[in-house]
Amino acid sequence: PCIYMLHAGSRRGPVRAALAMCVGSSALGSGALNERSVETAHSFTGRMCAASRLEETRRPDSLFSDPLAYTLAGKEGRAQPMGGWIMVPRTRFGDDFLRDHYTRGARQLVLLGAGFDARAYRMSGLPELRVYEVDQMTTFEVKEPLLTGGPHSQVMRRTLGWTARPFMPQVSRSQWRLAPPSPPSSPDRASGRRRCWRPDSIPRCRRPIREPPRAASLHGCCCEQVPTVWLAEGLLMYLSAADAADLMKQVGQLSARGSAVFHDAVSAEYLNARVSVAGAPFIGASDEYVNMWRSIGGFGSGYAHDFRAIKVDRARRRIDVDRRWPEATAARCAGQQVVLFVEVEME
């Protein structure tokens, strides 16, 4: 059975917070001196994401800043960043999505598969926001000590963790292990060369594969009467169809009018590619995410963006959506490998 724990995030003084901002968090937190490693491949991907946020933070034309990224990525994450091609637009899209819905009345943020996200610490100007982070317990066992003695969180923060039972499936030698620095069918953003996902060019993860994350019980993690923003970044591709449906049902039951969901995902054709990130295989994909949120979760309006429509504008330090790209409907996704940005709203 799963174990659920709900506890408060640490809050520390402004002097330590200012110091942490100045040093870039490289010496942040008493737990950083005795760094632990996460126990599952899925949790490890969260450290990879933090490493990519660190890379973006160090750019002079960055689209966001994460002073905690260095510490939260850890040595293991900094050695294998996830890749800016997906992390930069996805993170900024989520930030903009949250701010937009906050201005429209949303006062809760639930991070599903939160990993080593630091929005509770890095996003200012949202004084009434409450942040709830949901993930495997191994994530929080590593993450929370790193935050001890660190900066003040901008808002109230709570965590909800569950255990992952060991699961050791047979993995063939040809199974792909780690995401590349660019999408499989697009030019490399730096060199213009095309890249593909190949096992021979990808470092293997020494961490044992465990059971895929499940849709843990979310009841009690937030107030059902308050509009909520749900962010599920880098999660749906690791959930089975049954667990994704269960998640959508629970989110729908907990969502007041005005609540909204944003998540990235992949089209059904991706399952044939046998993609795996650091040992965590893609087992969830669909061409029908908007319709699923409507029929299972009870949401109303929705839109599935083709990732190719999301443009990073470095000059103006923002992302834009190219409306010339049509919606990634089921008909357009059929038989195609498409990365999706999905948003739905409870009406």
XYZ file of C-alpha atoms in Angstrom, residues 37-48 76 115-116 135-140 142 207 280:
24
model
C 20.805 10.250 -4.315
C 17.209 9.532 -5.291
C 16.160 5.893 -5.464
C 14.096 5.747 -8.655
C 14.633 6.643 -12.279
C 11.450 8.731 -12.297
C 12.671 10.814 -9.370
C 16.073 11.195 -11.037
C 14.444 12.881 -14.040
C 13.436 15.666 -11.637
C 17.083 16.337 -10.886
C 17.813 16.399 -14.616
C 24.013 13.573 -10.248
C 10.184 16.578 -8.723
C 12.709 19.227 -7.750
C 5.585 13.089 -5.928
C 7.346 9.915 -4.830
C 8.572 9.990 -1.240
C 12.177 9.414 -2.346
C 12.031 12.815 -4.049
C 11.101 14.611 -0.845
C 16.312 14.094 -0.852
C 19.805 3.427 -10.967
C 12.165 5.592 -17.016
